[in-house]
Coordinates of C-alpha atoms in Angstrom, one line a residue:
M1 CA 0.1 -0.2 0.3
A2 CA 1.3 3.2 -1.0
W3 CA 1.7 5.8 1.5
T4 CA -0.7 8.6 1.0
Y5 CA -1.6 10.1 4.2
T6 CA -0.6 13.9 5.2
W7 CA 2.0 13.2 7.5
N8 CA 2.6 17.1 8.8
P9 CA 3.4 17.9 5.2
R10 CA 5.0 21.1 6.5
C11 CA 8.1 19.0 8.1
L12 CA 7.8 16.5 5.1
L13 CA 8.4 19.3 2.5
A14 CA 11.0 20.5 4.7
A15 CA 12.7 17.6 5.0
T16 CA 12.5 16.8 1.6
V17 CA 14.4 20.1 0.5
F18 CA 16.6 19.9 3.4
I19 CA 18.0 16.0 2.5
S20 CA 18.2 18.0 -1.2
L21 CA 20.3 20.5 0.2
F22 CA 22.8 18.5 2.7
L23 CA 23.5 16.5 0.0
R24 CA 25.4 19.2 -1.6
T25 CA 26.5 21.6 1.0
Q26 CA 29.6 21.4 3.2
A27 CA 29.5 20.7 7.1
S28 CA 28.2 23.1 9.2
S29 CA 30.7 25.1 11.4
A30 CA 30.9 25.1 15.1
A31 CA 27.4 26.2 16.8
T32 CA 27.6 29.9 17.9
P33 CA 25.9 29.9 21.8
E34 CA 23.0 31.7 22.3
S35 CA 23.0 35.5 22.8
G36 CA 24.4 36.5 26.3
E37 CA 25.9 33.0 26.9
P38 CA 29.8 33.3 26.6
I39 CA 31.6 30.3 24.7
Q40 CA 34.5 30.4 27.5
E41 CA 31.3 29.4 29.9
I42 CA 30.5 25.9 27.9
S43 CA 31.7 22.7 29.3
F44 CA 30.9 20.9 26.6
D45 CA 33.9 19.6 24.3
Q46 CA 33.4 21.7 21.2
A47 CA 36.0 19.6 19.6
L48 CA 33.4 17.0 18.7
L49 CA 31.6 19.5 16.5
Q50 CA 34.7 20.3 14.0
P51 CA 37.4 17.4 13.9
P52 CA 40.3 17.7 12.4
V53 CA 40.6 17.9 8.5
S54 CA 42.8 15.0 8.6
A55 CA 40.1 13.2 9.6
Y56 CA 37.5 14.3 7.3
E57 CA 37.0 15.9 4.2
T58 CA 35.8 19.6 4.4
S59 CA 32.7 18.4 2.1
V60 CA 30.7 16.2 4.5
F61 CA 29.2 15.2 1.3
P62 CA 30.9 15.4 -2.1
S63 CA 28.5 15.9 -5.4
N64 CA 27.9 12.0 -6.4
E65 CA 26.4 11.2 -9.5
N66 CA 24.6 8.7 -8.0
D67 CA 22.8 10.7 -5.2
F68 CA 19.1 10.5 -5.5
F69 CA 16.7 12.5 -3.4
F70 CA 13.7 10.6 -1.2
S71 CA 11.3 11.1 1.6
P72 CA 12.8 9.4 4.7
L73 CA 9.5 9.7 6.3
E74 CA 7.4 8.0 3.0
E75 CA 10.2 5.4 2.8
L76 CA 10.4 4.4 6.7
H77 CA 6.4 4.0 6.1
N78 CA 7.1 1.4 2.9
A79 CA 10.1 -0.6 4.9
L80 CA 7.9 -0.7 8.1
E81 CA 4.8 -2.0 6.2
T82 CA 7.1 -4.5 4.1
M83 CA 8.5 -5.8 7.4
Q84 CA 5.0 -6.4 9.1
T85 CA 3.2 -7.3 6.3
H86 CA 5.6 -9.8 4.7
Y87 CA 7.0 -11.2 8.2
F88 CA 5.2 -10.9 11.0
E89 CA 2.3 -13.2 11.4
L90 CA -0.6 -11.8 13.8
W91 CA -2.2 -15.4 14.3
I92 CA 1.0 -16.4 16.5
G93 CA 1.8 -13.0 17.4
T94 CA 5.5 -12.9 15.9
W95 CA 8.0 -13.0 13.1
P96 CA 8.2 -16.9 12.7
G97 CA 11.7 -16.5 11.0
A98 CA 13.4 -14.6 13.7
I99 CA 14.6 -16.6 16.5
D100 CA 14.3 -14.7 20.3
W101 CA 16.4 -11.9 20.7
T102 CA 16.0 -10.6 17.0
A103 CA 12.4 -10.7 17.3
A104 CA 12.6 -8.7 20.3
V105 CA 14.7 -6.3 18.3
M106 CA 11.8 -6.2 15.5
G107 CA 9.5 -5.2 18.1
T108 CA 11.6 -2.3 19.4
Y109 CA 11.6 -1.2 15.8
V110 CA 8.3 -1.2 15.5
S111 CA 7.7 0.9 18.8
A112 CA 10.1 3.4 17.9
S113 CA 9.2 3.8 14.7
L114 CA 5.9 4.6 16.0
F115 CA 7.1 6.8 18.3
S116 CA 8.8 8.7 14.9
L117 CA 5.8 8.9 13.5
T118 CA 3.4 10.1 15.9
R119 CA 5.3 12.9 16.6
T120 CA 4.9 13.8 12.5
M121 CA 1.1 14.2 13.2
D122 CA -1.1 17.4 14.2
Y123 CA -4.0 16.1 15.4
I124 CA -5.9 15.5 18.7
L125 CA -8.5 12.7 19.6
P126 CA -11.5 12.1 20.4
G127 CA -13.6 14.8 18.5
T128 CA -11.0 15.4 15.8
T129 CA -12.3 16.8 12.4
S130 CA -9.2 15.8 10.4
I131 CA -10.0 12.5 8.0
D132 CA -6.1 12.5 7.7
G133 CA -6.0 12.6 11.3
Q134 CA -8.3 9.7 11.8
R135 CA -6.5 7.4 8.9
I136 CA -3.5 8.2 10.7
E137 CA -4.3 6.8 13.9
N138 CA -5.9 4.0 12.2
E139 CA -2.8 2.9 10.9
V140 CA -0.7 3.7 14.2
N141 CA -3.2 1.2 16.2
K142 CA -2.4 -1.3 13.5
Y143 CA 0.8 -1.7 14.1
F144 CA 0.4 -1.1 17.7
S145 CA -1.9 -3.7 18.1
Q146 CA 0.9 -5.9 16.4
A147 CA 3.0 -5.0 19.2
V148 CA 0.6 -6.4 21.7
A149 CA 0.4 -9.5 19.9
Y150 CA 4.1 -9.8 20.0
Y151 CA 3.7 -9.4 23.9
F152 CA 1.6 -12.5 24.6
G153 CA 3.4 -14.4 20.7
E154 CA 7.1 -13.7 22.7
N155 CA 9.1 -16.8 24.1
A156 CA 9.0 -15.3 27.5
F157 CA 9.6 -18.6 29.4
S158 CA 12.4 -19.7 27.0
I159 CA 14.6 -16.2 27.2
R160 CA 14.7 -16.9 30.8
T161 CA 16.9 -19.6 30.2
Q162 CA 18.8 -18.1 27.6
A163 CA 22.4 -15.6 27.8
Y164 CA 22.2 -12.0 29.9
D165 CA 22.0 -10.3 26.8
D166 CA 18.9 -11.8 25.4
M167 CA 16.8 -11.1 28.2
L168 CA 18.5 -7.7 28.3
W169 CA 16.8 -7.1 24.7
V170 CA 13.5 -8.1 26.1
V171 CA 13.8 -5.1 28.7
L172 CA 15.1 -2.3 26.0
G173 CA 12.1 -3.2 23.8
W174 CA 9.7 -3.1 26.1
L175 CA 10.6 0.2 27.8
E176 CA 10.1 1.4 24.1
N177 CA 7.0 0.6 23.7
I178 CA 6.3 2.1 27.2
K179 CA 7.9 5.6 25.8
F180 CA 5.7 5.1 23.1
I181 CA 2.1 4.5 25.0
K182 CA 3.2 8.0 26.7
L183 CA 4.3 10.0 23.9
H184 CA 0.8 9.1 22.0
T185 CA -1.3 9.6 24.3
T186 CA 0.4 12.9 25.7
L187 CA 0.3 14.7 21.9
H188 CA -2.9 13.0 20.6
Y189 CA -5.5 12.3 23.9
S190 CA -6.7 15.4 25.2
R191 CA -7.1 13.7 28.2
G192 CA -3.8 12.3 28.5
L193 CA -2.7 9.1 31.0
S194 CA -5.3 9.7 33.0
D195 CA -7.8 6.7 34.0
S196 CA -10.6 8.7 31.8
D197 CA -12.8 6.4 30.2
F198 CA -11.7 9.3 27.0
G199 CA -7.9 8.1 27.0
W200 CA -6.2 6.0 24.4
Y201 CA -6.9 2.5 24.8
G202 CA -3.5 1.2 24.1
K203 CA -2.6 2.6 27.9
Q204 CA -4.2 -0.2 29.3
F205 CA -1.0 -2.2 28.1
R206 CA 1.5 -0.3 30.2
N207 CA 1.6 -2.0 33.0
A208 CA 2.0 -6.0 31.9
F209 CA 4.8 -4.2 29.4
A210 CA 6.6 -2.9 32.5
H211 CA 6.1 -6.1 34.1
R212 CA 7.9 -7.8 31.7
A213 CA 10.6 -5.3 31.5
R214 CA 11.4 -5.2 35.4
I215 CA 11.4 -9.1 35.7
F216 CA 13.5 -9.5 32.7
Y217 CA 15.9 -6.8 34.5
D218 CA 15.9 -8.6 37.8
I219 CA 17.2 -11.6 36.2
T220 CA 19.7 -10.1 34.4
T221 CA 21.3 -8.8 37.4
K222 CA 22.3 -12.1 38.5
G223 CA 25.2 -11.7 35.7
W224 CA 27.1 -9.1 37.5
S225 CA 30.0 -10.3 39.5
T226 CA 32.9 -8.4 40.9
E227 CA 34.7 -12.0 41.2
L228 CA 36.1 -11.9 37.3
C229 CA 37.6 -8.8 36.2
G230 CA 36.6 -6.6 39.4
G231 CA 33.3 -6.2 37.7
G232 CA 31.1 -6.5 34.8
M233 CA 28.3 -8.7 32.9
T234 CA 28.9 -12.2 31.9
W235 CA 27.4 -13.1 28.5
N236 CA 26.0 -16.5 29.1
P237 CA 25.6 -18.5 31.8
H238 CA 25.8 -21.9 30.3
L239 CA 29.4 -21.1 29.3
E240 CA 32.9 -20.2 30.4
P241 CA 32.9 -16.6 31.6
Y242 CA 33.3 -14.6 29.2
K243 CA 32.6 -10.2 29.9
N244 CA 31.6 -8.8 26.4
A245 CA 30.7 -5.4 25.2
I246 CA 27.2 -6.1 23.9
T247 CA 26.3 -7.8 27.4
N248 CA 27.5 -4.8 29.4
E249 CA 26.6 -2.1 27.2
L250 CA 22.6 -3.6 27.1
F251 CA 22.9 -3.8 31.1
I252 CA 23.8 -0.1 31.5
S253 CA 20.9 1.2 29.1
A254 CA 18.6 -1.2 30.6
A255 CA 19.4 0.0 33.9
I256 CA 19.3 4.3 33.2
G257 CA 16.2 3.4 31.0
M258 CA 14.6 1.4 34.1
Y259 CA 15.1 4.7 36.3
L260 CA 14.5 7.2 33.5
Y261 CA 11.5 5.4 32.0
F262 CA 10.2 2.5 33.7
P263 CA 6.7 3.9 35.3
G264 CA 6.4 1.2 38.4
D265 CA 4.7 -2.2 38.6
D266 CA 1.9 -3.8 41.1
I267 CA 1.8 -6.8 39.9
T268 CA 3.0 -9.3 42.2
S269 CA 3.6 -12.4 40.4
P270 CA 7.3 -13.5 40.1
F271 CA 6.5 -14.8 36.9
E272 CA 10.3 -17.2 37.3
A273 CA 11.1 -20.3 37.6
S274 CA 12.3 -20.7 41.5
A275 CA 11.8 -21.8 44.3
D276 CA 10.4 -19.0 45.6
D277 CA 7.7 -18.9 43.1
D278 CA 4.9 -19.1 45.9
M279 CA 6.5 -15.5 47.2
D280 CA 4.9 -12.9 46.1
L281 CA 7.1 -9.6 44.5
P282 CA 6.6 -6.8 46.4
P283 CA 5.5 -3.6 44.5
A284 CA 8.2 -1.9 42.2
K285 CA 8.3 1.9 42.3
P286 CA 9.3 4.4 39.1
H287 CA 12.8 6.5 39.2
D288 CA 14.3 4.3 41.7
V289 CA 18.0 5.5 42.0
K290 CA 19.3 1.9 42.2
Y291 CA 19.0 1.8 39.1
L292 CA 20.8 4.9 38.2
R293 CA 23.7 3.9 40.7
T294 CA 23.6 0.4 39.1
A295 CA 24.0 2.2 35.7
I296 CA 26.7 4.4 36.4
D297 CA 28.8 1.8 38.2
A298 CA 28.6 -0.1 35.0
Y299 CA 29.8 2.4 32.7
A300 CA 32.4 3.3 35.1
W301 CA 33.4 -0.8 34.8
L302 CA 33.2 -1.3 31.0
K303 CA 35.0 2.7 30.3
N304 CA 38.3 1.2 32.6
S305 CA 38.0 -2.0 30.9
N306 CA 40.1 -1.6 28.2
M307 CA 38.0 -2.6 25.8
T308 CA 38.3 -0.1 23.0
N309 CA 41.1 -0.9 19.9
E310 CA 43.4 1.5 18.4
K311 CA 40.7 3.1 16.3
G312 CA 38.5 4.0 19.2
L313 CA 35.7 1.2 18.6
Y314 CA 34.5 -1.8 21.1
V315 CA 36.1 -4.9 20.3
D316 CA 33.7 -7.9 21.6
G317 CA 34.6 -8.8 24.9
F318 CA 37.3 -11.0 27.4
H319 CA 37.9 -14.1 28.7
I320 CA 39.4 -14.9 31.6
R321 CA 43.1 -16.5 31.2
N322 CA 43.4 -20.1 32.5
Y323 CA 39.9 -20.0 34.0
G324 CA 38.9 -23.2 35.1
K325 CA 42.5 -25.1 35.1
N326 CA 42.8 -27.0 38.7
G327 CA 39.5 -25.8 39.5
T328 CA 40.3 -22.5 40.0
I329 CA 39.2 -19.3 38.4
G330 CA 42.8 -18.6 36.5
T331 CA 43.7 -15.4 36.8
G332 CA 40.6 -13.2 37.9
K333 CA 41.8 -11.0 35.2
C334 CA 39.8 -9.7 31.9
D335 CA 43.2 -10.9 29.8
V336 CA 42.4 -12.5 26.7
R337 CA 40.6 -10.4 24.5
N338 CA 38.8 -10.8 21.6
E339 CA 39.3 -8.8 19.0
M340 CA 36.5 -9.2 17.1
V341 CA 34.5 -6.0 16.1
Y342 CA 30.9 -5.8 15.4
T343 CA 28.6 -2.3 14.3
Y344 CA 26.5 -3.3 17.0
N345 CA 28.9 -3.2 19.9
Q346 CA 29.3 0.8 19.2
G347 CA 25.5 1.1 19.0
V348 CA 24.1 -0.1 21.9
I349 CA 26.2 2.2 24.9
L350 CA 24.8 5.5 23.3
S351 CA 21.1 5.6 24.2
G352 CA 23.0 4.6 27.4
L353 CA 25.4 7.5 27.4
R354 CA 22.7 10.0 26.7
S355 CA 20.5 8.5 29.3
L356 CA 23.1 8.6 32.0
W357 CA 23.6 12.8 31.1
E358 CA 20.0 13.0 31.6
G359 CA 20.2 11.3 35.0
T360 CA 23.1 12.7 36.0
G361 CA 23.7 16.1 34.1
Q362 CA 27.6 14.8 33.5
I363 CA 28.7 15.8 29.9
F364 CA 31.1 13.2 29.8
Y365 CA 28.4 11.1 29.0
L366 CA 27.6 12.8 25.7
E367 CA 31.5 13.6 25.0
D368 CA 32.5 9.9 25.3
G369 CA 29.0 9.0 23.1
H370 CA 30.1 11.7 20.6
T371 CA 33.9 10.6 20.4
L372 CA 32.5 6.9 19.6
V373 CA 30.4 7.9 16.7
R374 CA 32.9 10.1 15.2
N375 CA 35.0 7.0 15.4
V376 CA 32.7 4.8 13.9
I377 CA 32.0 7.3 11.0
A378 CA 36.1 6.9 10.3
A379 CA 35.6 3.4 10.5
T380 CA 33.9 3.4 7.4
G381 CA 35.5 5.0 5.2
W382 CA 33.9 8.2 4.6
H383 CA 36.9 10.8 5.0
H384 CA 38.0 8.5 2.2
R385 CA 35.3 9.1 0.1
S386 CA 37.0 11.8 -2.8
S387 CA 40.0 9.3 -3.2
A388 CA 39.3 6.4 -5.8
E389 CA 42.3 4.6 -4.6
K390 CA 41.2 4.6 -1.2
E391 CA 37.6 4.4 -1.3
S392 CA 36.6 0.8 -1.4
Q393 CA 39.0 -0.3 1.2
W394 CA 38.0 -1.7 4.4
A395 CA 38.3 1.4 7.2
G396 CA 37.2 -0.8 9.9
L397 CA 33.4 -1.2 10.1
G398 CA 32.8 -0.7 6.4
R399 CA 34.4 1.1 3.0
N400 CA 33.5 3.8 1.0
G401 CA 31.4 6.1 4.1
I402 CA 28.9 2.8 3.7
M403 CA 28.9 0.6 7.2
E404 CA 29.2 -2.8 6.5
E405 CA 29.9 -5.9 9.1
I406 CA 33.1 -7.8 7.7
C407 CA 31.2 -11.2 6.7
D408 CA 28.5 -8.7 4.5
P409 CA 31.0 -9.5 1.1
W410 CA 31.1 -13.2 1.4
G411 CA 27.8 -13.4 2.3
S412 CA 28.4 -15.3 5.3
C413 CA 26.2 -13.3 8.4
S414 CA 24.4 -15.6 10.4
Q415 CA 21.1 -14.3 11.7
N416 CA 22.9 -12.2 14.3
G417 CA 25.2 -10.9 11.7
Q418 CA 21.8 -9.3 10.1
T419 CA 20.6 -7.7 12.4
F420 CA 23.5 -5.9 13.4
K421 CA 23.5 -2.5 11.7
G422 CA 19.9 -2.1 12.4
I423 CA 20.6 -1.6 16.0
F424 CA 23.6 0.6 15.9
F425 CA 21.3 2.8 14.0
H426 CA 18.6 2.9 16.2
H427 CA 20.6 3.9 19.5
L428 CA 22.6 6.4 17.3
T429 CA 19.0 7.8 17.0
L430 CA 18.4 7.5 20.6
F431 CA 21.4 9.6 21.1
C432 CA 21.2 12.2 19.3
E433 CA 17.4 13.0 20.5
P434 CA 17.4 16.9 21.4
L435 CA 18.6 17.1 25.5
P436 CA 15.2 19.1 27.2
L437 CA 16.1 23.0 28.8
V438 CA 13.2 21.7 31.0
A439 CA 14.3 18.4 33.5
M440 CA 11.7 15.5 32.5
I441 CA 11.5 14.5 36.0
P442 CA 12.0 17.5 38.1
G443 CA 13.9 16.9 40.9
R444 CA 15.3 13.3 39.6
T445 CA 16.6 14.4 35.7
Y446 CA 18.9 17.2 34.5
R447 CA 18.3 20.2 31.7
A448 CA 20.9 21.1 29.3
S449 CA 21.9 25.4 29.3
K450 CA 20.9 26.5 25.8
A451 CA 24.5 26.1 24.5
E452 CA 25.0 22.8 25.5
A453 CA 21.9 21.5 23.6
R454 CA 22.6 23.8 20.7
L455 CA 26.0 22.2 20.7
H456 CA 24.4 18.3 20.9
A457 CA 22.5 19.3 18.3
E458 CA 24.7 20.8 15.7
S459 CA 26.8 17.0 16.3
C460 CA 24.2 15.4 15.4
K461 CA 23.1 17.5 12.8
E462 CA 26.7 16.7 11.5
Y463 CA 25.9 12.8 11.2
A464 CA 22.8 13.2 9.3
P465 CA 24.8 13.3 5.8
W466 CA 26.2 10.4 7.1
V467 CA 23.6 8.9 8.4
S468 CA 21.6 9.7 4.8
Y469 CA 23.9 7.9 2.7
N470 CA 23.6 5.0 4.5
A471 CA 20.2 5.0 3.7
Q472 CA 20.5 5.3 0.2
A473 CA 22.7 2.6 -0.1
A474 CA 20.3 0.4 2.0
L475 CA 17.1 1.3 -0.1
K476 CA 19.5 0.3 -3.6
T477 CA 19.4 -2.7 -2.3
K478 CA 15.9 -3.6 -2.1
D479 CA 14.5 -5.8 -4.7
E480 CA 10.9 -6.1 -6.3
K481 CA 9.3 -6.6 -3.1
G482 CA 10.7 -4.1 -1.3
E483 CA 12.8 -6.7 1.0
F484 CA 15.7 -4.8 1.8
G485 CA 19.4 -6.7 1.3
M486 CA 22.1 -7.4 4.2
W487 CA 25.4 -5.7 2.2
W488 CA 24.4 -2.1 2.0
G489 CA 27.9 -1.4 -0.2
H490 CA 28.4 -3.9 -2.5
R491 CA 28.0 -1.7 -5.5
G492 CA 31.0 -0.5 -6.6
T493 CA 33.4 -2.7 -4.5
R494 CA 36.4 -4.3 -6.0
E495 CA 37.3 -8.1 -5.6
R496 CA 40.8 -7.1 -4.2
D497 CA 39.3 -5.2 -1.9
V498 CA 36.9 -7.5 -0.4
E499 CA 40.0 -10.3 -0.2
E500 CA 41.6 -7.6 2.2
S501 CA 38.0 -7.7 4.4
L502 CA 39.7 -10.4 6.8
I503 CA 39.1 -11.0 10.5
P504 CA 41.7 -8.9 12.3
D505 CA 44.6 -10.9 14.3
G506 CA 43.2 -12.0 17.7
A507 CA 39.8 -12.0 16.9
I508 CA 37.1 -14.7 16.9
D509 CA 33.8 -14.5 15.1
Y510 CA 31.6 -16.1 16.8
R511 CA 28.7 -14.4 16.2
N512 CA 28.4 -15.5 12.5
N513 CA 30.4 -19.3 13.4
A514 CA 28.9 -20.5 16.3
S515 CA 30.9 -23.5 15.6
F516 CA 33.9 -21.5 17.6
L517 CA 31.7 -22.0 20.8
L518 CA 32.4 -26.0 20.5
D519 CA 36.0 -24.6 21.6
P520 CA 37.1 -25.4 25.4
L521 CA 37.8 -21.6 25.7
W522 CA 34.0 -21.1 25.5
S523 CA 32.2 -24.6 26.8
G524 CA 35.0 -25.7 29.2
S525 CA 35.6 -29.3 29.8
Q526 CA 31.8 -29.8 29.5
P527 CA 30.2 -31.1 26.0
F528 CA 28.6 -28.1 24.8
S529 CA 25.0 -28.4 24.6
S530 CA 22.7 -25.7 23.2
Q531 CA 20.4 -23.5 24.5
N532 CA 17.0 -23.4 23.1
G533 CA 16.3 -19.9 21.1
G534 CA 20.1 -18.8 22.5
T535 CA 22.1 -15.4 21.1
T536 CA 24.0 -17.7 19.2
E537 CA 23.9 -21.1 19.2
N538 CA 20.8 -21.4 17.5
A539 CA 21.2 -18.4 15.2
K540 CA 20.5 -19.7 11.3
L541 CA 24.0 -19.6 9.3
G542 CA 25.1 -18.3 6.4
A543 CA 27.9 -19.9 5.3
R544 CA 30.1 -21.9 8.1
R545 CA 33.6 -20.9 6.6
N546 CA 35.6 -18.4 8.3
P547 CA 35.6 -15.5 5.4
S548 CA 39.3 -15.7 5.0
Q549 CA 39.2 -19.2 3.5
A550 CA 36.5 -17.8 0.6
S551 CA 37.0 -16.9 -2.6
S552 CA 35.3 -13.6 -3.5
T553 CA 35.8 -14.1 -7.2
S554 CA 33.2 -16.1 -7.6
K555 CA 31.2 -14.3 -5.5
L556 CA 31.5 -11.0 -6.8
K557 CA 31.5 -11.6 -11.0
G558 CA 28.2 -11.5 -12.6
N559 CA 25.1 -8.9 -12.8
W560 CA 23.2 -11.6 -10.1
D561 CA 22.0 -10.0 -6.6
R562 CA 24.6 -10.1 -4.1
N563 CA 22.1 -10.0 -1.4
D564 CA 20.5 -13.1 -2.4
R565 CA 23.4 -15.3 -1.1
G566 CA 23.7 -16.8 2.3
R567 CA 20.4 -16.2 4.2
G568 CA 19.4 -13.7 1.6
R569 CA 16.7 -11.6 2.8
T570 CA 15.2 -11.9 6.2
V571 CA 13.5 -10.0 8.7
E572 CA 16.5 -9.0 10.5
T573 CA 18.1 -6.8 7.0
Q574 CA 14.2 -5.9 6.5
G575 CA 14.7 -4.5 10.1
G576 CA 18.0 -2.8 9.7
G577 CA 16.3 -0.9 6.5
V578 CA 13.6 0.7 8.9
S579 CA 16.3 1.6 11.6
V580 CA 18.9 3.6 8.8
L581 CA 15.5 5.2 7.8
R582 CA 13.8 6.6 11.1
A583 CA 17.4 7.5 11.7
T584 CA 17.5 9.6 8.7
W585 CA 14.2 11.6 9.2
E586 CA 14.9 11.5 13.0
L587 CA 18.1 13.1 12.6
I588 CA 16.8 15.5 9.7
N589 CA 13.4 16.5 11.4
L590 CA 14.5 17.1 14.5
Y591 CA 17.6 19.5 13.5
K592 CA 16.6 20.9 10.2
N593 CA 16.3 24.2 12.1
V594 CA 19.6 24.0 13.6
D595 CA 22.1 26.7 12.1

């Protein structure tokens, strides 16, 4: 179905014009503080706004004959509709092709997309006389109803036995839905979140969503231990201790998300298989400071864990040397580092950093986030786009300015790997949410000065051309059914450059080849048995070969569709398209008026 509704046409037109101009202009100069706020009083690191010329070309989006203009809002709707029409089954309340954790991520994308769509609309219900408003409300209700169906279709009992990161995706997903419920009701229903009969029907599900988020968050706290590495979350309780970036980043983002968005929970059912099943849970209050303290401590550990490489990117994680030898904990330190770099490890922490700033008022959280974003952009080869010699060379997270997983050129991405890029863009979008000038929760959260809010906005505005460029690349992978492919950067990639895209020394790509988990380093002395629906163990694989063992020549010759290789087009690759298009719309729409 074509998107024909009127989604705040002034915003849509402005954004379309803005993107057309933005793709042909130079980067903005550093922000000028509001009148009366001297520049020397700004505590935000201004260097974040103006990267060195050696790192980025002066023209952030050079003219390119292959560029094309598009409406990000319309494309977002089309991508979301395709994802839900082609991959979601209402009668079972899930995406049958997904595994448990990727389904949780797809649910998050639906809620996040609705969050974006609802704030583009100008109407108030009930009583609106706008036909367009009523049609749009019907469309939103359709997708929200599918999100509700997923609440009942989610494999909640099984996920409780899986890895801690699996559980944390669940927490973030339902917190995202709670945020949408609050926003949609506040914007479009005159009686807001009261118990009035005139409120939006969707608010009745908030308590159930909050309960699930709370239960899964509470289970994951068992993964934090100071016995090994002085702290940090363990990835999977069924394997040898492995303290990895994603589990710790998720824990940070979930903890601070619980502090900011969890509305409280008075459901007493433990919903957890344990010896205490007969014991009722105590009520949980909103904005509990214990969540804030946990997030602060967890990020302090991560920041000091030596989990970033020479490019400033997060590697995957740490083993403990000699763990289990002679029944000991070995060194007890995180001293065997897996150098593998994945895109999602650079993303999830961003939403946590944005929220940590809001919960503490400490600017260094935003500075750390902007530094990471710029490191990521550089690692896609964005600063080499004007160099024909270097443009298609692997830069660490992509080439020619387009984000890639290292498995992309080989068509060997597993179900895990196919999900990663979308996760990065989702959390980048959350990070770039404008800083509030009024505290969201008086007495609990902080507001930004006008200067700080402007500097954050200017930084995020500078990311828009790169995000838009990736959205264009993703759109070019769509087939005749509107389904997105995995490898966004396949056009113009040379065979010899693919040959150079090898896994780094000291890296184990276990996310795309689960057979690595059979090694005693991961499984210990006991035979490894997979957990139902687990994060990596049961992820459907593309090719089982290490990319360095494959031949790119046979893969790149000819005119056939490279994105039909391996797992092909899936709900996970479609979700990646939804996510990058939403990021494009949000960055352009939110900051189109920032000078």
